[in-house]
Amino acid sequence: ASNDATATPQPSGSAGGSAGTVPAGQPDVNGDGKVVIGVLSPGDINDKGYYQSFVDGAEAFASSKGWTVIKRGNVAVTDALNAARALCQQKVDMVALGASELKDAIPASEEAVCAKTAWYVPSSYNIEQTPKIVLSKDDPNQSILAAGYATGLLMQARGDTKAGFVTGAEADFSKASAAAFKAGIRMVLPNATVVNTFTGDFNDSAKAKEAVQAQMSQGVKAVYPYLGGATDAATAQANTGNLITLTPGTDRCASTSPKFDISVIFDPGQYFAAALQLFADGKLTMGVAKEWQLGVDQYPTIKICNGTAEQNAKLATLMSDIGSKKVDVAAEVKRLGS
Amino acid sequence: MTLTERTEQPAGTRRPALRLRGIRKAYGPVVACDAVDLTVHTGEIHGLLGENGAGKSTLMKILLGLVPRDDGLILHHGRPVAIASPHEAMALGLGMVHQHFSLIGPLTVWENVILGDSGRIDRAEACAQVETIGKRYGLPVDPTTRVDRLSAGERQRVELIKCLRRDPSVLILDEPTSVLTQAESAELFTVLRRLVQTEERAVILISHKLAEITTATDRVTVLRRGRVVFEARTRQTSPQELARQMVGREVSLRAEGAALGLGALPVDGPEGTAAAEPATAPDPAVPATPTTTSEPAALRLRDVTVTVGGITVLDQLNLDVRAGEIVGLYGVEGNGQATLGDLLCGLVVPAAGTVELAGAPVDLTRPGALHRAGLGIVPEDRHRSGVVLDMSVAENLAMKSLGDVSGRMLLSRRKMHAVAQRLAAEFNIVTPSMDTPVRSLSGGNQQRVVLAREMSANPAVLVAAQPTRGLDVGAIEDMYQRLNRAAADGVAVLLISTELEEVMALASRIAVISAGRITGVLPTREATAERLGMLVGGVTG
Amino acid sequence: MSMSDNISTILASGIRLSLPLAFAACGEYLAERAGTLNISIEGMMLGAAFASIATASMTGSASVGLLAGAVVGLLIGVVHGNLSHRIEINTFVVGLVINALVLGLTSYLITISEFDTHQVAQVGIPVLRDIPIVGEALFVGRWPAFLILAIVPLTWWLVERSRWGLELRAVGENAQAADVTGIKVNKRRRQALMWCGVLAGLGGAYLAVGEVGSFNQNMTAGRGYLVIAAVIFGAWRLKRTLVGCALFGLADAMRLALPALGVTLNSQLLIVAPYLLALLTMLLFAAQHREPRSLGQPFERGTA
Amino acid sequence: MNGRQAADGTGRRILARLAPGPANWRVVGVTILAVAAALGLSALLIAVTGGSPVASVQALFQGSMADPTAWSSTLLFTAPLLLVALGVCVSARSGFFNLGQEGQVLIGAMAATWVALRLAIPGPVLLVVTFLVAALAAGAWAGLSSLMYRFRGVNVVVSTMLMTFLAQQLVAYMVTTPWLLQESRIGTGTVSPQSNKVPANALLGSVGEYPNLQLNAGLLLALATAVAVAVVLTRTRWGFRLKMVGLNPVTAESAGVRVAALGGFALAVSGALAGLAGAVLLTSPVGTNRLQAGISNNIGWDGLLVALVARNRPLVAIPVAVLFGVLRSGGGFLAATGVPPFLVDVVKALLVLAFVAPPVVMNLISRRSTGRAGRIVSTPARVPEEAVA
Ligand SMILES: Nc1ncnc2c1ncn2[C@@H]1O[C@H](COP(=O)(O)OP(=O)(O)OP(=O)(O)O)[C@@H](O)[C@H]1O
Ligand SMILES: Nc1ncnc2c1ncn2[C@@H]1O[C@H](COP(=O)(O)OP(=O)(O)OP(=O)(O)O)[C@@H](O)[C@H]1O
Ligand SMILES: [Mg+2]
Ligand SMILES: [Mg+2]
């Protein structure tokens, strides 16, 4: 298959960033009289999830400003650099990477071909700040921990003790998220058990379904389909058993088929929209990082779709505690996640 | 033999089963068939004779709808028919026993036999048919065995059965006897005779062997360069006549006549050859048959044993060939000659025993060792192990001695051509150019290419395996002269052949191989049909 | 949860995962017996999966979708057949190109269209389904699953007993000879590819409207190649090929279910397992393991 | 004899079809027509999806040939494609049809990565060692297939294909296993399934700077290899023997060629060249200079296509490789103009078909018309049983 199966949700966070520079003439950085935003996404930009939300965010904002957006999904990680160069040759004013797997495109920002462009990069720890890019960071563990916590609350209400986490490749970040999810649940139900299944492919719906099925047959009552294209199929399966389900990144409380109980919103589209707003005002500075704090910023956030006032309150407190660093996420994950 | 059956055929009274009118077929520049007329009557065996590349097979392929004709008319029982596919041919009752590619190894006999007809499969019936036909024509074969487990002879039977089962009105056989023993051939002809006499069929028999044509056919048509040059009742013509028509010139039917099966054995076999020898061995200084000699045999096979897939094909075979003599290795097909040929090609390594050249054993595990040691070979199947069809004449001539045609590190096209030119002239190889792929040469010329290459390394030993198989008279004549000359020049020649007359005519000593052993060696003069027959039968003399 | 229940769930899941393979494998088996190593089967399955969902949400009937899948498979078979067995373009090139085309087109089409989920009805065979352990696994399923019960014997009969099949085998074993005996070699191969297309189509469609109920980009995720591995593993015999499919399906089911049972194992190894197995069987049982002699060889009248 | 032949029948039969054919002006003409047709169809697709065909074609051209920058990126793709194609030419000569380039490229890249990251060799020596090891590893990998064929009669087409899947998972495993090649962790952060960047002294240098034409050493390597391969195949004894082996192993053997060894070696060489391509992918600016599961990015398959279009002639492969490079860079650029990337894949596939088909079709037509069935089915003495058995 030509597209890269390792494409996955990979949010990010924390650290770094010094006073940077504002490219002259924002938003029309290259001064060709029109504003063009180029978006590269490593994943399926119609996955009704993480990747799509990024592109949608960009388009919504751009159209309101009468800008053009060039979006390109399924960019193979190995192809990132060339894809970015190609964008620059297309005279875009901003290159935006849809997720941090494409970090290998960043060197292009230093190249002459991309001299007249602004760069927006969603980040994870492994990307170091360079003068030519603006990093947008968040800490996935914050959101996932809170998501787990919310799940815990619902399970508690239903008297369940067994949850599941279904994701694709057995990669580092997916393991980390699994741990955070577990920790979150255990903050509510100290002796809850959480089952992790790695299907090996974020887009293989059939396998995702079977994984959920298997977990259900083992008495799992809440499942987090932390997937790409296979999310809906897996969730639909979970719905048949009336399990508690969560969204990987976007707000889908409105959705009826499949139905979600908790929206975990670390919506890159929202971050991006905010950045674009700055860009439009000519205030987007390169060489610095914008951090998105759970409980501080509007996003990321967790939403229990129809939670009781009490549940919502508890969740809100946790989030603000995380925001105010009262709860040390890393420590909690270490303590409860393993 | 079929002499008894060669009774009078009032062929004139028969109505034509098949008429070909002005058939033409050109392969690019090559005109394979040019305005060919041919009439075949039911109840007769019609011989089709011609040199290699005369167009026989092409004509038949046209008849079978395997090759589209450029022009011409085919009348079946007087009705013009457009035979566009093998199916149509089959429907018209035209059946052919092909030489090549017509049985499928992994399938069973019965599956092969019913291949090509239509309707649902009935295994039981198919098997029954195979058996009944087998009985009727004396072609026994087990319908349920896989074809790739059968011997050449048996396969031929299956081919015949397959044809006959369709109850063809015209049955075509393309060189059917090339792999059959004389006995088997005789049987085959008996069957054919019965077919035409009792069953109102017509048979077209393609062959190079004048003897077969003269004994087995009622009518004969000779093709030359794609044209019909001669057509007659077999009884009203003579082998000499046919040979002349075929080649287009007088041919001395001495030794080569023998190869064509004319030497009427056993009466004047030895004398005939005796007469032949001085004519073909021009240099009396080198006696063609050194009676006693002290120096070691140029080629010596010692207790050579070869097993292929468990079966012992060569069984402690011992044989000596001395410089300047031609030893004929005579035997019925399938007694190990082919394997012996492969052995001397360096294609198989013996399980036991040694091959010695000039007294020194050769390490057969090392490729090309035999060649380096001075052994040249004209293999039985040139297409398989003699030439590379898709490489040029020059390349084929050079392939065994690349050292001679290359500079310090790169091959030299110039040298290669020079060598090729020389050899082509010396062995009069007829080819448009030295860069022509060998594939597009006629059989005879392909054979000359092989011989030229092997002789050019001036070997001490020359092995010629079935050297005249599939060759026409002219080519045979040439081949014999060269073999004799080689011997005269002091080369030890081993002639592996299934043609008794050929061996009788050329060899000074005849070794008989049977079931992979040498059952006896005797001077040609002492070789009588009886003694050879016993040896061939495995009765050690 | 009792052991037997676990076994029965794994079994059931294994069968669900095997079925798409099994359908396609019958097709690939037949195509390869006729001498085509058909790598466009991946494209056939993917294209059919898409078509089935698209049609289903257009007509509102999953069953019609299934049909559409088969049809699209057939079409791809026709295209491949004509390109490689009429125009005589190297069959591997054709396969690669078709796979690229289908992946590209389907991926694109879902970006511009909105499909709702559709799934064919679940049926169970009354008494049998109550058999302990295997009952649930074998006798309950989406109705097309039971088509396999007809398709396998049919395929076997076609290949081993029908005249058509006899000719297919002849073509696959020795195209030249088959031609001389009056069999239309390339025509047979084209027909074989069509049948392969229909079955691969069914497989892909079953995956979409049978198991998943929706389509997502590249959802077959290499199942086509898995099928090829199964045929090789099966030594070009139908029975063993199906055993291969079942094995591969079960292996996946295990991989997905075991974590839930508290067992974890190396996923990479389990993902390569099929190909490794195929290779090993070819190595170990080389003797019985003969591919059709003219597998992958183009036929051209006259070539010796 | 079968066991002793170099190439299995499959290979030789497949390749019989790929033998150099009439490369006359008519083929060129038809090719132009075919390409036009493909472009037309693509244009239609693009138009249907609301894009502008004209703009797209422009983009295709602009991104691949319009200016030095474009050429630079085109040539970056050309190098690995050409290397793979050359490998195909070599194995094709010996009668083997090697379908495993994609995997061999991966193995090459993997070995290269290992050397570049693990061996502390100073200076440019590292680069040399990297390439050598890449070639050796991929060569050995392909060699396995020839061994399997030689000793167990395993069909080479099948085994090379299966080996590709093994290679893919092997690399995936390498880059997801910390103690193997996975990138090292910075702080407490997450790591991706990929290796670290290879050190600077393991990178291929380039001459020329943006916006001028930038030629990477990889291209020079590929071109040099092309010439070398061409000479070796057509002018040396080794090449001559290889040709014999491919066309008639039995005759070759009786002419003193170590058929099995030579054929197997040729297959290994073809693998080695694919391995070099892998190394180029790793160390040239075409990629990201780190090992990733998708690093081969279908270069192997496309390289195979290049060779098929070039009908296994090394020098012809050069322009064809450039052409495929154009498709890649142009395609990427096209996607950057907003044409859905999937459509770009479709366009590329159509164009590939347009380039592969014409020679074949012309052959067919000329055969059908003049009836030159190519091969003469003459009637040689039949191979007796004991010989075939
Ligand atoms: N497919 C082909 N392509 C080109 N030329 C061909 C082809 N088939 C036959 N020829 C040529 O046509 C002529 C007749 O060939 P054909 O096989 O009919 O001869 P033949 O009489 O059968 O010879 P033989 O006695 O060796 O069988 C030969 O010159 C041959 O080179
Ligand atoms: N009654 C029959 N009618 C037609 N063909 C038959 C019949 N019986 C056997 N055959 C043929 O004989 C061959 C062997 O049949 P058989 O059923 O033994 O296959 P097999 O060796 O068991 O192969 P497999 O193990 O794949 O079933 C098949 O190719 C089949 O075509
Ligand atoms: Mg601008
Ligand atoms: Mg002939």
Short mmCIF file of C-alpha atoms in Angstrom, two decimals, chain D residues 10-329:
data_model
loop_
_atom_site.label_atom_id
_atom_site.label_comp_id
_atom_site.label_asym_id
_atom_site.label_seq_id
_atom_site.Cartn_x
_atom_site.Cartn_y
_atom_site.Cartn_z
CA THR D 10 8.83 -19.04 -15.22
CA GLY D 11 11.61 -16.53 -15.23
CA ARG D 12 12.79 -17.42 -18.68
CA ARG D 13 9.33 -17.48 -20.15
CA ILE D 14 8.43 -14.15 -18.63
CA LEU D 15 11.66 -12.68 -19.88
CA ALA D 16 11.30 -14.16 -23.34
CA ARG D 17 8.52 -11.63 -23.69
CA LEU D 18 10.67 -8.81 -22.40
CA ALA D 19 13.49 -9.42 -24.84
CA PRO D 20 14.48 -6.26 -26.69
CA GLY D 21 11.84 -5.63 -29.32
CA PRO D 22 11.30 -3.17 -32.14
CA ALA D 23 12.13 0.22 -30.61
CA ASN D 24 11.21 1.99 -33.78
CA TRP D 25 9.55 5.33 -34.38
CA ARG D 26 6.13 3.72 -34.45
CA VAL D 27 6.49 2.60 -30.85
CA VAL D 28 7.45 6.15 -29.97
CA GLY D 29 4.44 7.42 -31.84
CA VAL D 30 2.08 5.04 -30.14
CA THR D 31 3.63 5.88 -26.78
CA ILE D 32 2.91 9.54 -27.38
CA LEU D 33 -0.67 8.66 -28.23
CA ALA D 34 -1.00 6.46 -25.16
CA VAL D 35 0.41 9.15 -22.88
CA ALA D 36 -1.93 11.65 -24.45
CA ALA D 37 -4.81 9.29 -23.78
CA ALA D 38 -3.71 8.78 -20.18
CA LEU D 39 -3.39 12.52 -19.67
CA GLY D 40 -6.78 13.01 -21.27
CA LEU D 41 -8.38 10.53 -18.92
CA SER D 42 -6.62 12.11 -15.96
CA ALA D 43 -7.70 15.56 -17.12
CA LEU D 44 -11.26 14.30 -17.22
CA LEU D 45 -10.99 12.94 -13.68
CA ILE D 46 -9.50 16.19 -12.43
CA ALA D 47 -12.11 18.25 -14.24
CA VAL D 48 -14.87 16.11 -12.76
CA THR D 49 -13.49 16.80 -9.32
CA GLY D 50 -13.56 20.52 -9.96
CA GLY D 51 -9.85 20.94 -10.60
CA SER D 52 -8.34 22.58 -13.67
CA PRO D 53 -6.72 20.02 -16.02
CA VAL D 54 -4.54 22.60 -17.73
CA ALA D 55 -3.22 23.90 -14.44
CA SER D 56 -2.58 20.31 -13.36
CA VAL D 57 -0.55 19.43 -16.42
CA GLN D 58 1.36 22.66 -15.93
CA ALA D 59 1.98 21.72 -12.32
CA LEU D 60 3.12 18.25 -13.37
CA PHE D 61 5.62 19.88 -15.71
CA GLN D 62 6.52 22.74 -13.37
CA GLY D 63 7.29 20.45 -10.46
CA SER D 64 9.50 18.14 -12.48
CA MET D 65 11.16 19.92 -15.38
CA ALA D 66 10.31 23.60 -15.48
CA ASP D 67 13.32 24.95 -13.62
CA PRO D 68 16.60 23.72 -12.12
CA THR D 69 14.95 23.30 -8.74
CA ALA D 70 12.35 21.02 -10.22
CA TRP D 71 15.02 19.07 -12.08
CA SER D 72 16.95 18.70 -8.87
CA SER D 73 14.10 16.95 -7.14
CA THR D 74 13.34 14.85 -10.23
CA LEU D 75 16.93 13.64 -10.35
CA LEU D 76 16.87 12.87 -6.66
CA PHE D 77 14.23 10.24 -7.40
CA THR D 78 15.95 9.11 -10.57
CA ALA D 79 19.02 7.77 -8.81
CA PRO D 80 17.42 5.01 -6.68
CA LEU D 81 14.96 4.13 -9.43
CA LEU D 82 17.81 3.63 -11.87
CA LEU D 83 19.82 1.50 -9.45
CA VAL D 84 16.88 -0.81 -8.85
CA ALA D 85 16.19 -1.05 -12.57
CA LEU D 86 19.81 -1.97 -13.25
CA GLY D 87 19.48 -4.80 -10.78
CA VAL D 88 16.46 -6.04 -12.67
CA CYS D 89 18.46 -5.95 -15.90
CA VAL D 90 21.17 -8.14 -14.42
CA SER D 91 18.89 -10.81 -13.00
CA ALA D 92 16.81 -10.70 -16.17
CA ARG D 93 19.89 -11.59 -18.19
CA SER D 94 20.36 -14.74 -16.14
CA GLY D 95 16.75 -15.73 -16.69
CA PHE D 96 15.55 -14.98 -13.18
CA PHE D 97 12.50 -12.80 -12.72
CA ASN D 98 13.16 -11.02 -9.43
CA LEU D 99 9.97 -9.61 -7.96
CA GLY D 100 11.50 -8.69 -4.62
CA GLN D 101 13.16 -5.34 -5.23
CA GLU D 102 10.97 -3.50 -2.75
CA GLY D 103 12.15 -5.79 0.03
CA GLN D 104 15.76 -5.72 -1.11
CA VAL D 105 15.71 -1.93 -1.09
CA LEU D 106 14.42 -2.03 2.48
CA ILE D 107 17.09 -4.48 3.58
CA GLY D 108 19.74 -2.32 1.96
CA ALA D 109 18.47 0.78 3.73
CA MET D 110 18.30 -1.12 7.01
CA ALA D 111 21.85 -2.40 6.79
CA ALA D 112 23.05 1.05 5.76
CA THR D 113 21.33 2.60 8.76
CA TRP D 114 22.87 0.10 11.09
CA VAL D 115 26.36 0.79 9.82
CA ALA D 116 25.91 4.55 9.77
CA LEU D 117 24.57 4.67 13.30
CA ARG D 118 26.45 1.88 15.02
CA LEU D 119 29.92 1.89 13.52
CA ALA D 120 32.03 4.81 14.69
CA ILE D 121 34.02 5.16 11.50
CA PRO D 122 35.46 8.63 10.94
CA GLY D 123 35.13 10.70 7.80
CA PRO D 124 33.85 9.68 4.36
CA VAL D 125 35.07 6.12 4.94
CA LEU D 126 31.83 5.60 6.80
CA LEU D 127 29.85 6.46 3.69
CA VAL D 128 31.79 3.92 1.64
CA VAL D 129 31.36 1.18 4.25
CA THR D 130 27.67 2.04 4.52
CA PHE D 131 27.13 1.49 0.82
CA LEU D 132 29.21 -1.68 0.73
CA VAL D 133 27.33 -3.23 3.61
CA ALA D 134 23.98 -2.19 2.16
CA ALA D 135 24.87 -3.92 -1.10
CA LEU D 136 26.14 -7.03 0.66
CA ALA D 137 23.10 -7.33 2.91
CA ALA D 138 20.57 -6.91 0.13
CA GLY D 139 22.63 -9.19 -2.08
CA ALA D 140 22.59 -11.90 0.56
CA TRP D 141 18.84 -11.38 1.02
CA ALA D 142 18.23 -11.93 -2.70
CA GLY D 143 20.80 -14.73 -2.62
CA LEU D 144 18.53 -16.59 -0.21
CA SER D 145 15.93 -16.82 -2.94
CA SER D 146 18.41 -18.28 -5.39
CA LEU D 147 19.58 -20.79 -2.79
CA MET D 148 15.98 -21.77 -2.12
CA TYR D 149 15.53 -22.31 -5.82
CA ARG D 150 18.74 -24.18 -6.29
CA PHE D 151 18.37 -26.58 -3.41
CA ARG D 152 14.63 -26.84 -2.98
CA GLY D 153 13.35 -25.77 -6.37
CA VAL D 154 11.30 -22.96 -4.85
CA ASN D 155 9.90 -20.76 -7.61
CA VAL D 156 11.95 -17.56 -7.61
CA VAL D 157 9.12 -15.21 -8.53
CA VAL D 158 7.13 -16.53 -5.59
CA SER D 159 9.96 -16.56 -3.06
CA THR D 160 11.25 -13.09 -3.91
CA MET D 161 7.71 -11.78 -3.57
CA LEU D 162 7.19 -13.41 -0.18
CA MET D 163 10.58 -12.22 1.01
CA THR D 164 9.41 -8.67 0.38
CA PHE D 165 6.75 -9.00 3.04
CA LEU D 166 9.28 -10.46 5.44
CA ALA D 167 11.60 -7.52 4.79
CA GLN D 168 8.83 -5.03 5.48
CA GLN D 169 8.02 -6.53 8.87
CA LEU D 170 11.70 -6.93 9.71
CA VAL D 171 12.30 -3.23 9.17
CA ALA D 172 9.13 -2.34 11.07
CA TYR D 173 10.44 -4.42 13.96
CA MET D 174 13.87 -2.79 13.78
CA VAL D 175 12.50 0.73 14.07
CA THR D 176 10.08 -0.08 16.89
CA THR D 177 12.60 -1.87 19.07
CA PRO D 178 14.65 0.46 21.25
CA TRP D 179 17.72 -1.78 21.53
CA LEU D 180 17.77 -2.17 17.75
CA LEU D 181 17.37 0.86 15.52
CA GLN D 182 14.57 2.90 17.08
CA GLU D 183 15.38 6.57 17.59
CA SER D 184 16.71 7.48 20.98
CA ARG D 185 14.44 9.19 23.50
CA ILE D 186 14.92 12.88 24.31
CA GLY D 187 13.87 13.51 27.91
CA THR D 188 10.61 11.80 28.82
CA GLY D 189 9.10 12.27 25.38
CA THR D 190 7.60 9.73 23.06
CA VAL D 191 9.60 8.26 20.19
CA SER D 192 8.35 7.42 16.70
CA PRO D 193 8.85 4.18 14.80
CA GLN D 194 12.00 5.35 13.05
CA SER D 195 15.73 5.48 13.52
CA ASN D 196 17.88 8.46 14.41
CA LYS D 197 19.18 10.64 11.61
CA VAL D 198 22.38 9.20 10.20
CA PRO D 199 25.50 11.24 10.95
CA ALA D 200 26.62 13.91 8.49
CA ASN D 201 29.67 11.98 7.34
CA ALA D 202 27.35 9.22 6.14
CA LEU D 203 25.43 11.56 3.87
CA LEU D 204 25.89 11.81 0.11
CA GLY D 205 27.13 15.22 -0.93
CA SER D 206 25.65 17.31 -3.68
CA VAL D 207 27.06 19.81 -6.13
CA GLY D 208 25.14 23.00 -6.88
CA GLU D 209 22.86 25.01 -4.64
CA TYR D 210 19.20 26.02 -4.75
CA PRO D 211 17.83 27.56 -6.91
CA ASN D 212 20.39 26.18 -9.34
CA LEU D 213 20.55 22.57 -10.44
CA GLN D 214 21.59 20.41 -7.53
CA LEU D 215 23.17 17.10 -8.46
CA ASN D 216 23.49 14.52 -5.72
CA ALA D 217 26.34 12.03 -5.65
CA GLY D 218 23.71 9.28 -5.68
CA LEU D 219 22.82 10.15 -9.25
CA LEU D 220 26.44 10.04 -10.33
CA LEU D 221 26.78 6.65 -8.64
CA ALA D 222 23.69 5.40 -10.45
CA LEU D 223 24.84 6.66 -13.83
CA ALA D 224 28.30 5.18 -13.40
CA THR D 225 26.71 1.89 -12.39
CA ALA D 226 24.47 2.00 -15.45
CA VAL D 227 27.45 2.32 -17.77
CA ALA D 228 29.34 -0.36 -15.87
CA VAL D 229 26.41 -2.77 -16.02
CA ALA D 230 25.92 -2.09 -19.70
CA VAL D 231 29.57 -2.82 -20.44
CA VAL D 232 29.70 -5.91 -18.24
CA LEU D 233 26.56 -7.38 -19.75
CA THR D 234 27.40 -6.78 -23.39
CA ARG D 235 31.17 -6.75 -23.57
CA THR D 236 32.63 -9.11 -21.00
CA ARG D 237 32.88 -12.89 -20.85
CA TRP D 238 30.89 -12.84 -17.64
CA GLY D 239 28.08 -11.01 -19.38
CA PHE D 240 28.29 -13.36 -22.33
CA ARG D 241 28.03 -16.39 -20.05
CA LEU D 242 25.17 -14.78 -18.16
CA LYS D 243 23.34 -14.33 -21.45
CA MET D 244 23.89 -18.00 -22.31
CA VAL D 245 22.60 -19.06 -18.93
CA GLY D 246 19.52 -16.97 -19.39
CA LEU D 247 18.77 -18.16 -22.90
CA ASN D 248 19.76 -21.81 -22.63
CA PRO D 249 21.13 -23.10 -19.34
CA VAL D 250 21.74 -26.59 -20.66
CA THR D 251 23.93 -25.47 -23.52
CA ALA D 252 25.62 -23.02 -21.19
CA GLU D 253 26.45 -25.82 -18.81
CA SER D 254 27.82 -28.04 -21.53
CA ALA D 255 29.88 -25.07 -22.68
CA GLY D 256 31.54 -25.10 -19.28
CA VAL D 257 29.57 -22.44 -17.41
CA ARG D 258 28.80 -22.98 -13.72
CA VAL D 259 25.16 -22.33 -14.46
CA ALA D 260 23.61 -22.60 -11.02
CA ALA D 261 26.36 -20.58 -9.38
CA LEU D 262 26.38 -17.88 -12.04
CA GLY D 263 22.59 -17.54 -12.11
CA GLY D 264 22.35 -17.43 -8.34
CA PHE D 265 25.12 -14.87 -8.22
CA ALA D 266 23.35 -12.72 -10.80
CA LEU D 267 20.23 -12.72 -8.64
CA ALA D 268 22.34 -11.72 -5.67
CA VAL D 269 23.89 -8.91 -7.70
CA SER D 270 20.47 -7.63 -8.65
CA GLY D 271 19.61 -7.62 -4.97
CA ALA D 272 22.83 -5.80 -4.18
CA LEU D 273 22.00 -3.05 -6.65
CA ALA D 274 18.57 -2.70 -5.06
CA GLY D 275 20.41 -2.49 -1.76
CA LEU D 276 22.49 0.39 -3.08
CA ALA D 277 19.24 2.10 -4.01
CA GLY D 278 18.18 1.65 -0.39
CA ALA D 279 21.41 3.24 0.78
CA VAL D 280 20.86 6.17 -1.57
CA LEU D 281 17.34 6.63 -0.23
CA LEU D 282 18.80 6.78 3.24
CA THR D 283 21.78 9.03 2.64
CA SER D 284 20.62 11.41 -0.10
CA PRO D 285 18.35 14.45 0.39
CA VAL D 286 15.50 12.57 -1.32
CA GLY D 287 14.53 11.15 2.03
CA THR D 288 14.78 12.17 5.64
CA ASN D 289 18.11 10.44 6.31
CA ARG D 290 16.59 8.06 8.81
CA LEU D 291 15.23 4.54 8.57
CA GLN D 292 11.47 4.35 8.53
CA ALA D 293 9.16 1.47 7.73
CA GLY D 294 8.09 3.25 4.57
CA ILE D 295 11.51 4.37 3.40
CA SER D 296 11.40 2.28 0.24
CA ASN D 297 8.22 4.16 -0.66
CA ASN D 298 7.52 1.88 -3.66
CA ILE D 299 10.88 2.71 -5.25
CA GLY D 300 11.41 -1.02 -5.59
CA TRP D 301 8.19 -1.61 -7.51
CA ASP D 302 8.68 1.46 -9.67
CA GLY D 303 12.27 0.44 -10.39
CA LEU D 304 10.94 -2.88 -11.62
CA LEU D 305 8.57 -1.02 -13.90
CA VAL D 306 11.43 1.13 -15.15
CA ALA D 307 13.35 -1.97 -16.18
CA LEU D 308 10.29 -3.47 -17.82
CA VAL D 309 9.67 -0.33 -19.83
CA ALA D 310 13.36 -0.22 -20.76
CA ARG D 311 13.10 -3.92 -21.66
CA ASN D 312 16.10 -4.72 -19.49
CA ARG D 313 18.53 -2.56 -21.41
CA PRO D 314 20.71 -0.71 -18.89
CA LEU D 315 21.33 2.40 -20.96
CA VAL D 316 17.71 2.70 -22.03
CA ALA D 317 16.84 2.46 -18.35
CA ILE D 318 18.50 5.86 -17.75
CA PRO D 319 15.95 8.02 -19.60
CA VAL D 320 13.11 5.83 -18.37
CA ALA D 321 14.27 6.27 -14.78
CA VAL D 322 14.35 10.03 -15.34
CA LEU D 323 10.83 9.75 -16.67
CA PHE D 324 9.63 7.95 -13.55
CA GLY D 325 11.48 10.54 -11.50
CA VAL D 326 9.48 13.17 -13.34
CA LEU D 327 6.28 11.35 -12.45
CA ARG D 328 7.23 11.29 -8.79
CA SER D 329 8.40 14.87 -8.38
#
